[in-house]
PDB file of C-alpha atoms in Angstrom:
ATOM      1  CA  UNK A 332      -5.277 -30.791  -2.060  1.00 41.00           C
ATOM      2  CA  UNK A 333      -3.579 -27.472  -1.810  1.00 47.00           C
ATOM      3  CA  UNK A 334      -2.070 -26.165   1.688  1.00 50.00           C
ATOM      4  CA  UNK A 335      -4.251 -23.185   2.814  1.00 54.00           C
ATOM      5  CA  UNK A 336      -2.573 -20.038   2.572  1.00 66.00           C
ATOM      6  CA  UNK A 337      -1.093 -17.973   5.003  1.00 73.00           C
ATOM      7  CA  UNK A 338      -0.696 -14.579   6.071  1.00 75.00           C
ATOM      8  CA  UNK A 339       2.979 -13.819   3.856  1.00 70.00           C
ATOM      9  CA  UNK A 340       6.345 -11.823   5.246  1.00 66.00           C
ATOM     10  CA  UNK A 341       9.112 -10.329   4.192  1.00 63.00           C
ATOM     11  CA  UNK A 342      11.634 -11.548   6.868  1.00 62.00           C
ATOM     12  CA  UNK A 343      14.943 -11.950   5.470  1.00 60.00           C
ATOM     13  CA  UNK A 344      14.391 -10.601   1.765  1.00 60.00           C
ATOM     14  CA  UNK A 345      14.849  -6.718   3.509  1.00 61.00           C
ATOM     15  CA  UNK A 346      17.630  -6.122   1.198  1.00 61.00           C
ATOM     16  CA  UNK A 347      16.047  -7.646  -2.399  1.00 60.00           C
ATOM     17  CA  UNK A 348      12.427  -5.991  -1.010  1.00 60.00           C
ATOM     18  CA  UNK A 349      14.993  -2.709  -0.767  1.00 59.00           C
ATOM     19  CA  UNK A 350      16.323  -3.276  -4.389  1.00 56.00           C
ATOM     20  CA  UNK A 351      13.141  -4.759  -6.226  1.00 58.00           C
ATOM     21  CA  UNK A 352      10.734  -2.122  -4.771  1.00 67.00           C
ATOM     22  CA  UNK A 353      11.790   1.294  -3.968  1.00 69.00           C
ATOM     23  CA  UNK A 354      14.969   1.030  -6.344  1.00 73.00           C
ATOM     24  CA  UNK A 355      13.159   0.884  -9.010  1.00 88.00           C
ATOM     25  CA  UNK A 356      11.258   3.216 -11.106  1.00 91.00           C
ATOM     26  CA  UNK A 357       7.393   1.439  -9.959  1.00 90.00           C
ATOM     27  CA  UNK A 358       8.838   2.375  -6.144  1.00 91.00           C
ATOM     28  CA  UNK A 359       9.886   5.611  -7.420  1.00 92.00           C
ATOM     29  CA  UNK A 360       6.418   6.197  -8.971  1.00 95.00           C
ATOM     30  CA  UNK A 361       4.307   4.830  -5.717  1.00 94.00           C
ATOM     31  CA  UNK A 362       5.880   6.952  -3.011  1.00 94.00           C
ATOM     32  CA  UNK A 363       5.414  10.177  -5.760  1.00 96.00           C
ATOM     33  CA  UNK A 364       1.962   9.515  -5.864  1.00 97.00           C
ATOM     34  CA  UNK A 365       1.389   8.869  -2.058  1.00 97.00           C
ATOM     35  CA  UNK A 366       3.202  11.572  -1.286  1.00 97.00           C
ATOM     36  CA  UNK A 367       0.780  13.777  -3.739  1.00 97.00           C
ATOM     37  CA  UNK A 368      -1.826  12.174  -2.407  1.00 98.00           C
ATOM     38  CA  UNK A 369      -1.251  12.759   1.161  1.00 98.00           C
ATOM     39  CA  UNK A 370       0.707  16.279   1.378  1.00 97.00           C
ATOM     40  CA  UNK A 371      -2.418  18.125   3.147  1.00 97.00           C
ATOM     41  CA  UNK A 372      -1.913  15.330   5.559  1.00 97.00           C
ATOM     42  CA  UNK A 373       1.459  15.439   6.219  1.00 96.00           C
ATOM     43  CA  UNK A 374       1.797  19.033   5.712  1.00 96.00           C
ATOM     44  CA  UNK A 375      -0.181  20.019   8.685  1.00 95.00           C
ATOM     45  CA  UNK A 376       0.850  22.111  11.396  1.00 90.00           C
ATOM     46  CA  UNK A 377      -0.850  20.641  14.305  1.00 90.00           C
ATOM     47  CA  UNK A 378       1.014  17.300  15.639  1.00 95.00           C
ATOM     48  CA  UNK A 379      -0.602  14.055  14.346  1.00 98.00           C
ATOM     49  CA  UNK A 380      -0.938  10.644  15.918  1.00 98.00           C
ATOM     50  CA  UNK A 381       0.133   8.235  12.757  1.00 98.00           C
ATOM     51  CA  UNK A 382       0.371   4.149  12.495  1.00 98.00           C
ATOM     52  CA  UNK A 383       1.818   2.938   9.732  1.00 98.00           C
ATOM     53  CA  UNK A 384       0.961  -0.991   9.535  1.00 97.00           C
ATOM     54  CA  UNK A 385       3.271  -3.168   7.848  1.00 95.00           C
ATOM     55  CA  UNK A 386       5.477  -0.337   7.106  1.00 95.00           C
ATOM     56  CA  UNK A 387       8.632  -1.912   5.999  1.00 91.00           C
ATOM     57  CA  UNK A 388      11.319   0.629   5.826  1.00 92.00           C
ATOM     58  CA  UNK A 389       9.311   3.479   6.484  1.00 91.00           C
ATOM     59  CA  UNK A 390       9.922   5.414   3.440  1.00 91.00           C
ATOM     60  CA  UNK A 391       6.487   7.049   2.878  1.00 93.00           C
ATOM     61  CA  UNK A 392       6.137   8.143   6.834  1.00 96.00           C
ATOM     62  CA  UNK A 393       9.304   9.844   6.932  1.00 96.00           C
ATOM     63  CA  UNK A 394       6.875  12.985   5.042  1.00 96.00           C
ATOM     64  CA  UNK A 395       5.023  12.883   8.472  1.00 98.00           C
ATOM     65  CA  UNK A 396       8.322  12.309  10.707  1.00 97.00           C
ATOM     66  CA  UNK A 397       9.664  15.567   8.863  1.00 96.00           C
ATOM     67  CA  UNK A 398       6.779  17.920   9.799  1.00 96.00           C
ATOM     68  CA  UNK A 399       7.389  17.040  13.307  1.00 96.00           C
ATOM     69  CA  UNK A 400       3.547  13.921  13.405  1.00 97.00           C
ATOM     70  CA  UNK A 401       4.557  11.409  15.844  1.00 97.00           C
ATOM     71  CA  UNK A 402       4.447   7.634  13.832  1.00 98.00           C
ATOM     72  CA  UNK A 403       4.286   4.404  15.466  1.00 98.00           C
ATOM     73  CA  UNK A 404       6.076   1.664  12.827  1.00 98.00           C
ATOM     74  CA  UNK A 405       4.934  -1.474  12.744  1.00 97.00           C
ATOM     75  CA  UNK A 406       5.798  -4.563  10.463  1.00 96.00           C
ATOM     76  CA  UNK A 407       5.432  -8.706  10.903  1.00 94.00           C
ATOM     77  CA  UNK A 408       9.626  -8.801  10.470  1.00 93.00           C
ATOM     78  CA  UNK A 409      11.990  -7.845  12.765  1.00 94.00           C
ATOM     79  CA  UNK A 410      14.336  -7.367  10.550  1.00 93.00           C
ATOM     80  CA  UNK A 411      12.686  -4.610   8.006  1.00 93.00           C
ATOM     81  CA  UNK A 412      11.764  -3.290  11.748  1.00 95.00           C
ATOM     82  CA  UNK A 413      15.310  -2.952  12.352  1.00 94.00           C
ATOM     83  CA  UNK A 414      16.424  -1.445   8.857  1.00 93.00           C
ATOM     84  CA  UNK A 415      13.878   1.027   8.924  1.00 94.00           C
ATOM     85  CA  UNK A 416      14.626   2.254  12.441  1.00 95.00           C
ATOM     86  CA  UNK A 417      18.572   2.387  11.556  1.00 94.00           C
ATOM     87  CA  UNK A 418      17.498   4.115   8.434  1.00 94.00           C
ATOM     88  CA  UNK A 419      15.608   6.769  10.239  1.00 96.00           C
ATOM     89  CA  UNK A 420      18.543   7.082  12.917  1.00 96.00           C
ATOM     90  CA  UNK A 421      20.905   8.111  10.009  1.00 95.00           C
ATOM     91  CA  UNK A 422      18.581  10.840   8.496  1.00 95.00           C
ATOM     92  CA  UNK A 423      17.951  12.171  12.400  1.00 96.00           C
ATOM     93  CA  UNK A 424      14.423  11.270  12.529  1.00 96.00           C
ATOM     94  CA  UNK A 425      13.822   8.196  15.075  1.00 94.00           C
ATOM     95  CA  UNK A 426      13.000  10.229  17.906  1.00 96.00           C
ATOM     96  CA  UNK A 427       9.633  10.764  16.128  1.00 97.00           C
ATOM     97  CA  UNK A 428       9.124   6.866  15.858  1.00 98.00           C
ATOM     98  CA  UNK A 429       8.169   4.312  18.114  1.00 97.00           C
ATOM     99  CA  UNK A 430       8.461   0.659  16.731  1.00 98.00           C
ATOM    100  CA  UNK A 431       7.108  -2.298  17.371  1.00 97.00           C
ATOM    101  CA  UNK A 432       7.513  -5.657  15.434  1.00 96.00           C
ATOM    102  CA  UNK A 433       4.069  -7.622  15.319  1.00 96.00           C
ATOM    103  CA  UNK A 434       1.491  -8.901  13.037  1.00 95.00           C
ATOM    104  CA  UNK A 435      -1.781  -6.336  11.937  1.00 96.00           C
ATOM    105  CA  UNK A 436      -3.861  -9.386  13.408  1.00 96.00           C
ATOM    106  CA  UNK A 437      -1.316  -8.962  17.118  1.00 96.00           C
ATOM    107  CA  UNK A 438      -1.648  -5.318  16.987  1.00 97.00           C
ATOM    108  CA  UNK A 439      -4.723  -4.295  19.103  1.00 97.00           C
ATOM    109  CA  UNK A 440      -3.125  -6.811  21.911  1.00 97.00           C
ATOM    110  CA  UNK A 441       0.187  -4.259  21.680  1.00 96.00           C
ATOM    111  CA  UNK A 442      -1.404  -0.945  21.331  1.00 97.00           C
ATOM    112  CA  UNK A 443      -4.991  -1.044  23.263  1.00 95.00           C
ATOM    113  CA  UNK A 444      -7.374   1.118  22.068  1.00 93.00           C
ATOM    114  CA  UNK A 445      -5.265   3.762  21.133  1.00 96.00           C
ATOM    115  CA  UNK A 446      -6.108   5.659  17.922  1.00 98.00           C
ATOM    116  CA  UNK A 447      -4.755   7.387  15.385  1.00 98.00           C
ATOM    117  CA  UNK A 448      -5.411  10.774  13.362  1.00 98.00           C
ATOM    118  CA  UNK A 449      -3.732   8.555  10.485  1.00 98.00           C
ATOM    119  CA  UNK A 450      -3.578   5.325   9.606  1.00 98.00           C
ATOM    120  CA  UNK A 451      -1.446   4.273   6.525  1.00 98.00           C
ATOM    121  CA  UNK A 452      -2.068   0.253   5.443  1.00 98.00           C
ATOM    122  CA  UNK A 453      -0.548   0.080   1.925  1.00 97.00           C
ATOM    123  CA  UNK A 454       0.434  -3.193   0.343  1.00 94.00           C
ATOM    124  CA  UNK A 455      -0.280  -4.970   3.143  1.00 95.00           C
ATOM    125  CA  UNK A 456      -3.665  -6.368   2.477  1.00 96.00           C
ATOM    126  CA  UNK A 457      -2.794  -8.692  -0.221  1.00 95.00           C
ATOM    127  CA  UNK A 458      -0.490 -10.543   1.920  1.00 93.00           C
ATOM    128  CA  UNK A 459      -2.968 -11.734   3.946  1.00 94.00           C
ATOM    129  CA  UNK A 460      -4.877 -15.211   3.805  1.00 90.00           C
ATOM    130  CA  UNK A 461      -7.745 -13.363   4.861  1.00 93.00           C
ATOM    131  CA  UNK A 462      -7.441 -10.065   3.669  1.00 95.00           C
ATOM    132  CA  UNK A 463     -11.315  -8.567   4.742  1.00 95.00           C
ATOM    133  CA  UNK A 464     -10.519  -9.763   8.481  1.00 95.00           C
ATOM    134  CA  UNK A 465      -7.854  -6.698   8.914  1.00 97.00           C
ATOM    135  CA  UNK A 466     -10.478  -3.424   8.232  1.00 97.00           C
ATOM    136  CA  UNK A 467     -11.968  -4.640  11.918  1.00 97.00           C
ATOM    137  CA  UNK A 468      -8.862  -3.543  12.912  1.00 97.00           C
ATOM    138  CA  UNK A 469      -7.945  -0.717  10.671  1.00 98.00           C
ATOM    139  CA  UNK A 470     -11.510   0.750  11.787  1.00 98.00           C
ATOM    140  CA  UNK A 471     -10.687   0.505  15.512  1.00 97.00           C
ATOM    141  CA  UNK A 472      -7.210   2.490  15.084  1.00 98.00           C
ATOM    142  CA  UNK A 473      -9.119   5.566  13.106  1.00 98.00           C
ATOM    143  CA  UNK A 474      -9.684   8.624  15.695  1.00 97.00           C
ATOM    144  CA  UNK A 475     -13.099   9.815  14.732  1.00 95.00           C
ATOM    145  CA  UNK A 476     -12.321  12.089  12.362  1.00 95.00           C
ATOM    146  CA  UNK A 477      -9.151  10.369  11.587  1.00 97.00           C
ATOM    147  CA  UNK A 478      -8.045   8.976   7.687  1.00 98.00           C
ATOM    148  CA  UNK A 479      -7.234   5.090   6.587  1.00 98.00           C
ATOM    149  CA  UNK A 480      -4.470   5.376   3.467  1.00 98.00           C
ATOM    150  CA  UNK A 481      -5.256   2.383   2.338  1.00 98.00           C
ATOM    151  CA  UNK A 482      -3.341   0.953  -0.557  1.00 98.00           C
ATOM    152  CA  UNK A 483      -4.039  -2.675  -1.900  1.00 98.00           C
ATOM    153  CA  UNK A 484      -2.928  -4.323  -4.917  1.00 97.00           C
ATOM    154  CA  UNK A 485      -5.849  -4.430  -7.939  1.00 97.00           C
ATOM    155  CA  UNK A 486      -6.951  -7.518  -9.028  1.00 96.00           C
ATOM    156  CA  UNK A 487      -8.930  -6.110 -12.045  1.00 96.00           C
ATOM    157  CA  UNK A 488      -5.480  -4.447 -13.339  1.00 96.00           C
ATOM    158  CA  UNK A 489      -3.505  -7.711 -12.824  1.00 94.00           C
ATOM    159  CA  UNK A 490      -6.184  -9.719 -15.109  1.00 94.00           C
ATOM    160  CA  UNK A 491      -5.755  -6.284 -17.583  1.00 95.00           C
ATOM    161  CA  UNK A 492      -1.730  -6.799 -17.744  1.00 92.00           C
ATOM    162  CA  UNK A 493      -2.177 -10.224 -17.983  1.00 92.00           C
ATOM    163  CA  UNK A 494      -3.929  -9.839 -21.163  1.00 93.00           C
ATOM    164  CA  UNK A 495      -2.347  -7.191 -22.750  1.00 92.00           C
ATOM    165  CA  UNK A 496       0.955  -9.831 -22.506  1.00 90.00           C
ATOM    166  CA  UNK A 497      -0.499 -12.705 -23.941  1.00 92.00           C
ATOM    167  CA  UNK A 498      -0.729 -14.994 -20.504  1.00 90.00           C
ATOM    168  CA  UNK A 499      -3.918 -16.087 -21.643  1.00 91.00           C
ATOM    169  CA  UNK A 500      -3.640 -19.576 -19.277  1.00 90.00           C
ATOM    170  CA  UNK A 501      -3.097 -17.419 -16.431  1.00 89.00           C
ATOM    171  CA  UNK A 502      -6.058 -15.692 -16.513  1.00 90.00           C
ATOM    172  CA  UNK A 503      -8.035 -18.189 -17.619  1.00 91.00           C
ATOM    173  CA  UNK A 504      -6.946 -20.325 -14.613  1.00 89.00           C
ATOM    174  CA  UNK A 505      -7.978 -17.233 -12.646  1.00 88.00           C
ATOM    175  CA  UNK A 506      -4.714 -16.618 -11.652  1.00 87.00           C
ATOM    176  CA  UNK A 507      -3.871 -19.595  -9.867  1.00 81.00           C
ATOM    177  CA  UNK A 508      -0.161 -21.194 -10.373  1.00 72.00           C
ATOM    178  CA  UNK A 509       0.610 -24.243  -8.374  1.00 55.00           C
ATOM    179  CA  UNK A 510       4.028 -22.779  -7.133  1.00 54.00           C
ATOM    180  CA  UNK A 511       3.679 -19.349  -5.700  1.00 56.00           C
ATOM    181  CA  UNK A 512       6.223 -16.720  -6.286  1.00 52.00           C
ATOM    182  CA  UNK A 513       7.312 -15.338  -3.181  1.00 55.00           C
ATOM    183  CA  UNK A 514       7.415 -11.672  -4.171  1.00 60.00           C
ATOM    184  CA  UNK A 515       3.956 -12.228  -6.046  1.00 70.00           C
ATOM    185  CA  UNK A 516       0.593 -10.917  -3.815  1.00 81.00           C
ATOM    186  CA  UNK A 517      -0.769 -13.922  -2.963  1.00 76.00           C
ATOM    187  CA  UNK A 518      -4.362 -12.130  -2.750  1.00 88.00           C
ATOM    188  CA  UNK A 519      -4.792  -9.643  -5.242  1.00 94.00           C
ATOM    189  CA  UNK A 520      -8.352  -8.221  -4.628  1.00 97.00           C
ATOM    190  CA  UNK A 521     -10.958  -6.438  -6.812  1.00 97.00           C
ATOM    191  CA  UNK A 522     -12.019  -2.944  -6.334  1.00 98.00           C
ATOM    192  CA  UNK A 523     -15.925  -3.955  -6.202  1.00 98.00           C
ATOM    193  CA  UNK A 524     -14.923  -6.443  -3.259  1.00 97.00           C
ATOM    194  CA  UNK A 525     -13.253  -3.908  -1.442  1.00 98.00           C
ATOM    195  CA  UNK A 526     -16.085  -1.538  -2.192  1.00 98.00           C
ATOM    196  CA  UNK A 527     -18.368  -3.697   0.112  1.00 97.00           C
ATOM    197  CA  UNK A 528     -16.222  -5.001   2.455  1.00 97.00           C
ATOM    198  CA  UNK A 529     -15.680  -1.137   3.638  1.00 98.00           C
ATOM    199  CA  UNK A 530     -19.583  -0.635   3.690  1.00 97.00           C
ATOM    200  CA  UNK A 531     -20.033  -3.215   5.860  1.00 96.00           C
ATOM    201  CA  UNK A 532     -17.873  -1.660   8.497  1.00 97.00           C
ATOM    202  CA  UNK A 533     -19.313   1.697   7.923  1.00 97.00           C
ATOM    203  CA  UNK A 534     -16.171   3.625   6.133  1.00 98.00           C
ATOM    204  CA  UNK A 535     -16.416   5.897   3.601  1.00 97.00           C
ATOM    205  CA  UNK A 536     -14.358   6.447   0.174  1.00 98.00           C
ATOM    206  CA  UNK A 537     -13.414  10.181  -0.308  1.00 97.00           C
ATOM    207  CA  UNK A 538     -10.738   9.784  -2.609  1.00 97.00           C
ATOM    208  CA  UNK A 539      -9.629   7.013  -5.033  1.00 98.00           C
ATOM    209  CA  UNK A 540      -6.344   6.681  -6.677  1.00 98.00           C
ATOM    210  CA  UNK A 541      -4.322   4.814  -9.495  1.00 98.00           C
ATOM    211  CA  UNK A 542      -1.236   3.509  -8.687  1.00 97.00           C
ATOM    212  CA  UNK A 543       0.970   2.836 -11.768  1.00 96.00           C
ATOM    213  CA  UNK A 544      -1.970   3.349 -14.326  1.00 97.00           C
ATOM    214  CA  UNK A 545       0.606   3.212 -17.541  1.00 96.00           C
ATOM    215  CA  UNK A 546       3.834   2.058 -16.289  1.00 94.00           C
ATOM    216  CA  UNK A 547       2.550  -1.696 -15.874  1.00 92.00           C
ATOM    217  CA  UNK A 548       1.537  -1.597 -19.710  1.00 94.00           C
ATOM    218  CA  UNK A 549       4.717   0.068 -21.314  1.00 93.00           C
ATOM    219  CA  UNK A 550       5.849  -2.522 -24.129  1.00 89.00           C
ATOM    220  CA  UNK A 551       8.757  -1.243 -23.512  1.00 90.00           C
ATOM    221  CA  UNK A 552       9.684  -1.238 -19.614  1.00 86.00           C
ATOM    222  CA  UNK A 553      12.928   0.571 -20.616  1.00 90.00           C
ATOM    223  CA  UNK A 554      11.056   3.699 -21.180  1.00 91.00           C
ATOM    224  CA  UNK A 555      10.029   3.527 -17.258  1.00 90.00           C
ATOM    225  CA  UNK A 556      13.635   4.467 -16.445  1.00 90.00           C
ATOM    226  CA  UNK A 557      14.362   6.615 -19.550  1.00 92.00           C
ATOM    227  CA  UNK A 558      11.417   8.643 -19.293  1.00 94.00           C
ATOM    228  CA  UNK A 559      10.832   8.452 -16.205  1.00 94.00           C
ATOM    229  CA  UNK A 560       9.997  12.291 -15.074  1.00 95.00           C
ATOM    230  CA  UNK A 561       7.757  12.300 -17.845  1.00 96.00           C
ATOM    231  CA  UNK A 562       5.943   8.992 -17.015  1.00 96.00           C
ATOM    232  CA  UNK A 563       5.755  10.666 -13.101  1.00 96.00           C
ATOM    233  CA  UNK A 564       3.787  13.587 -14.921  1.00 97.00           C
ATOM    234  CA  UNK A 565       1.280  11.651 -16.623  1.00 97.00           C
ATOM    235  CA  UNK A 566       0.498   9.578 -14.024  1.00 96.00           C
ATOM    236  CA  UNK A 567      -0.194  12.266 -11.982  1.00 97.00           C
ATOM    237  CA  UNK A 568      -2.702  13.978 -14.634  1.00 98.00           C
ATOM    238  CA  UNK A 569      -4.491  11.100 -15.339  1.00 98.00           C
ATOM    239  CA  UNK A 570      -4.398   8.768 -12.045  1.00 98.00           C
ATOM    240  CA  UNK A 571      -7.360  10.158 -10.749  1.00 97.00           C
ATOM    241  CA  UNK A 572      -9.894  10.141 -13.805  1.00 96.00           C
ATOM    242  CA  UNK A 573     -11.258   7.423 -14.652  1.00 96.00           C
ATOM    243  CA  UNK A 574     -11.078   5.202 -16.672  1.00 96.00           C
ATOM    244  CA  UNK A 575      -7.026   5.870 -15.944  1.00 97.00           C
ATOM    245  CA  UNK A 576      -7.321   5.211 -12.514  1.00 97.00           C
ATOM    246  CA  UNK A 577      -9.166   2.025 -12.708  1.00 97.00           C
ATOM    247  CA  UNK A 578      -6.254   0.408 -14.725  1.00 96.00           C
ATOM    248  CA  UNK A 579      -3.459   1.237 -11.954  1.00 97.00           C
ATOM    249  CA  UNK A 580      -1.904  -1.864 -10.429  1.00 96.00           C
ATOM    250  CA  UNK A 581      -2.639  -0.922  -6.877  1.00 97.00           C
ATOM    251  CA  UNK A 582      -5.621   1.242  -5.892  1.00 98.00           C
ATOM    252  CA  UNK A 583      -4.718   3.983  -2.964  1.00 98.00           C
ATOM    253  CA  UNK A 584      -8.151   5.005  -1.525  1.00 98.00           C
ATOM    254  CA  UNK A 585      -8.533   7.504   0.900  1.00 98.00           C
ATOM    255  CA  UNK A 586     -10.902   6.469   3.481  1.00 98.00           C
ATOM    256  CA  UNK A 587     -12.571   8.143   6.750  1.00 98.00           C
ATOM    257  CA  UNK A 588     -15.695   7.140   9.163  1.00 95.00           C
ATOM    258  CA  UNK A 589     -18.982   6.782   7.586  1.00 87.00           C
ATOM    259  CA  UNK A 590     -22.089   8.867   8.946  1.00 69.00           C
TER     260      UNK A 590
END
């Protein structure tokens, strides 16, 4: 019988999440889009209450710490807690962060009923044993006319890849190994299953993104690096049209309260 899973952290891997991640041209390419995707956001003049849940080193907020939003950083490990707030020491923005280190699941016991203009969630859901339990809690954070960035890793474009590289056993075991890899998402999850689970708390889609729609297929991953600028540019054309944005290995929806 297999253990049941568990909710999955990054405690002590801060430097190879550092290296593997954002060093890399796929990091590169996800903050690029975010950032696209969330300038009118960010780029507001009036100050804006943001949470960023399971933030990690806070790369993508420091856009909001810039224009002056106040964020509230939150992550499961104390240590990416840590490197995040030394990181935004050094570049002169912590006094526009508050931190606190605690699970999504811990967080309405830490920060009441406060809520947010913003709420950013991204690669966090997968993570989770239980992934659908956390929009509960994403919904209570989101002022009323607030936004959920939520960004969750695609099942449907992890089968696609799968494919295209001949791991015909993997899919065909639906993408069950018997010894998980820790930097793997243990709970990759379809865009139709996400689709309902937000109806049923009453959130609505406004804007759906790919995330890497062409960079997880390159047969050559070289070109990622070489042609990198160039790859940045295409994504952006196509990343929002389908059937391009389908295909990208995480989704990034934007997301707001339902009528």
């Amino acid at each position: 019988m297999s253990s049941p899973k568990k909710d999955q952290s990054f405690a002590g891997l801060t430097g190879k999440f550092a290296k593997n991640i954002y060093a890399t041209p796929k990091g590169k390419l996800r903050l690029a889009v975010l950032e696209r995707d969330l300038a009118p956001w960010y780029q507001r003049q009036a100050p804006l209450r943001v949470l960023d849940i399971g933030a990690g080193l806070g790369q993508f907020s420091e856009n909001f710490a810039l224009q002056g939003h106040k964020v509230t950083h939150t992550d499961i490990a104390a240590d990416m807690v840590a490197a995040a707030q030394q990181q935004h020491e050094a570049r002169g923005l912590a006094a526009q962060y508050q931190y606190h280190t605690a699970s999504l699941q811990e967080l309405p016991k830490i920060l009441g009923e406060q809520q947010y203009d913003v709420v950013l969630c991204h690669a966090v859901l997968e993570w989770l044993a239980e992934p659908q339990l956390a929009l509960p809690i994403l919904k209570q954070f989101m002022a009323k006319d607030g936004l959920l960035s939520l960004m969750f890793y695609n099942r449907d474009a992890k089968i696609m890849a799968n494919m295209v590289f001949g791991n015909f056993d993997y899919v065909a075991a639906d993408l069950q190994v018997k010894k998980r890899v820790r930097m793997s998402p243990q709970q990759p999850i379809a865009p139709a299953e996400m689709a309902i689970w937000l109806r049923r708390q009453q959130l609505a889609v406004t804007s759906k993104t790919g995330v890497r729609c062409f960079h997880d297929y390159l047969r050559k991953p070289a070109d990622a690096l070489e042609h990198f600028e160039q790859l940045v540019e295409l994504e952006m054309r196509y990343n929002q049209t389908e059937p391009f944005a389908a295909l990208g290995r995480y989704q990034h929806w934007q997301i707001q309260h339902g009528n």
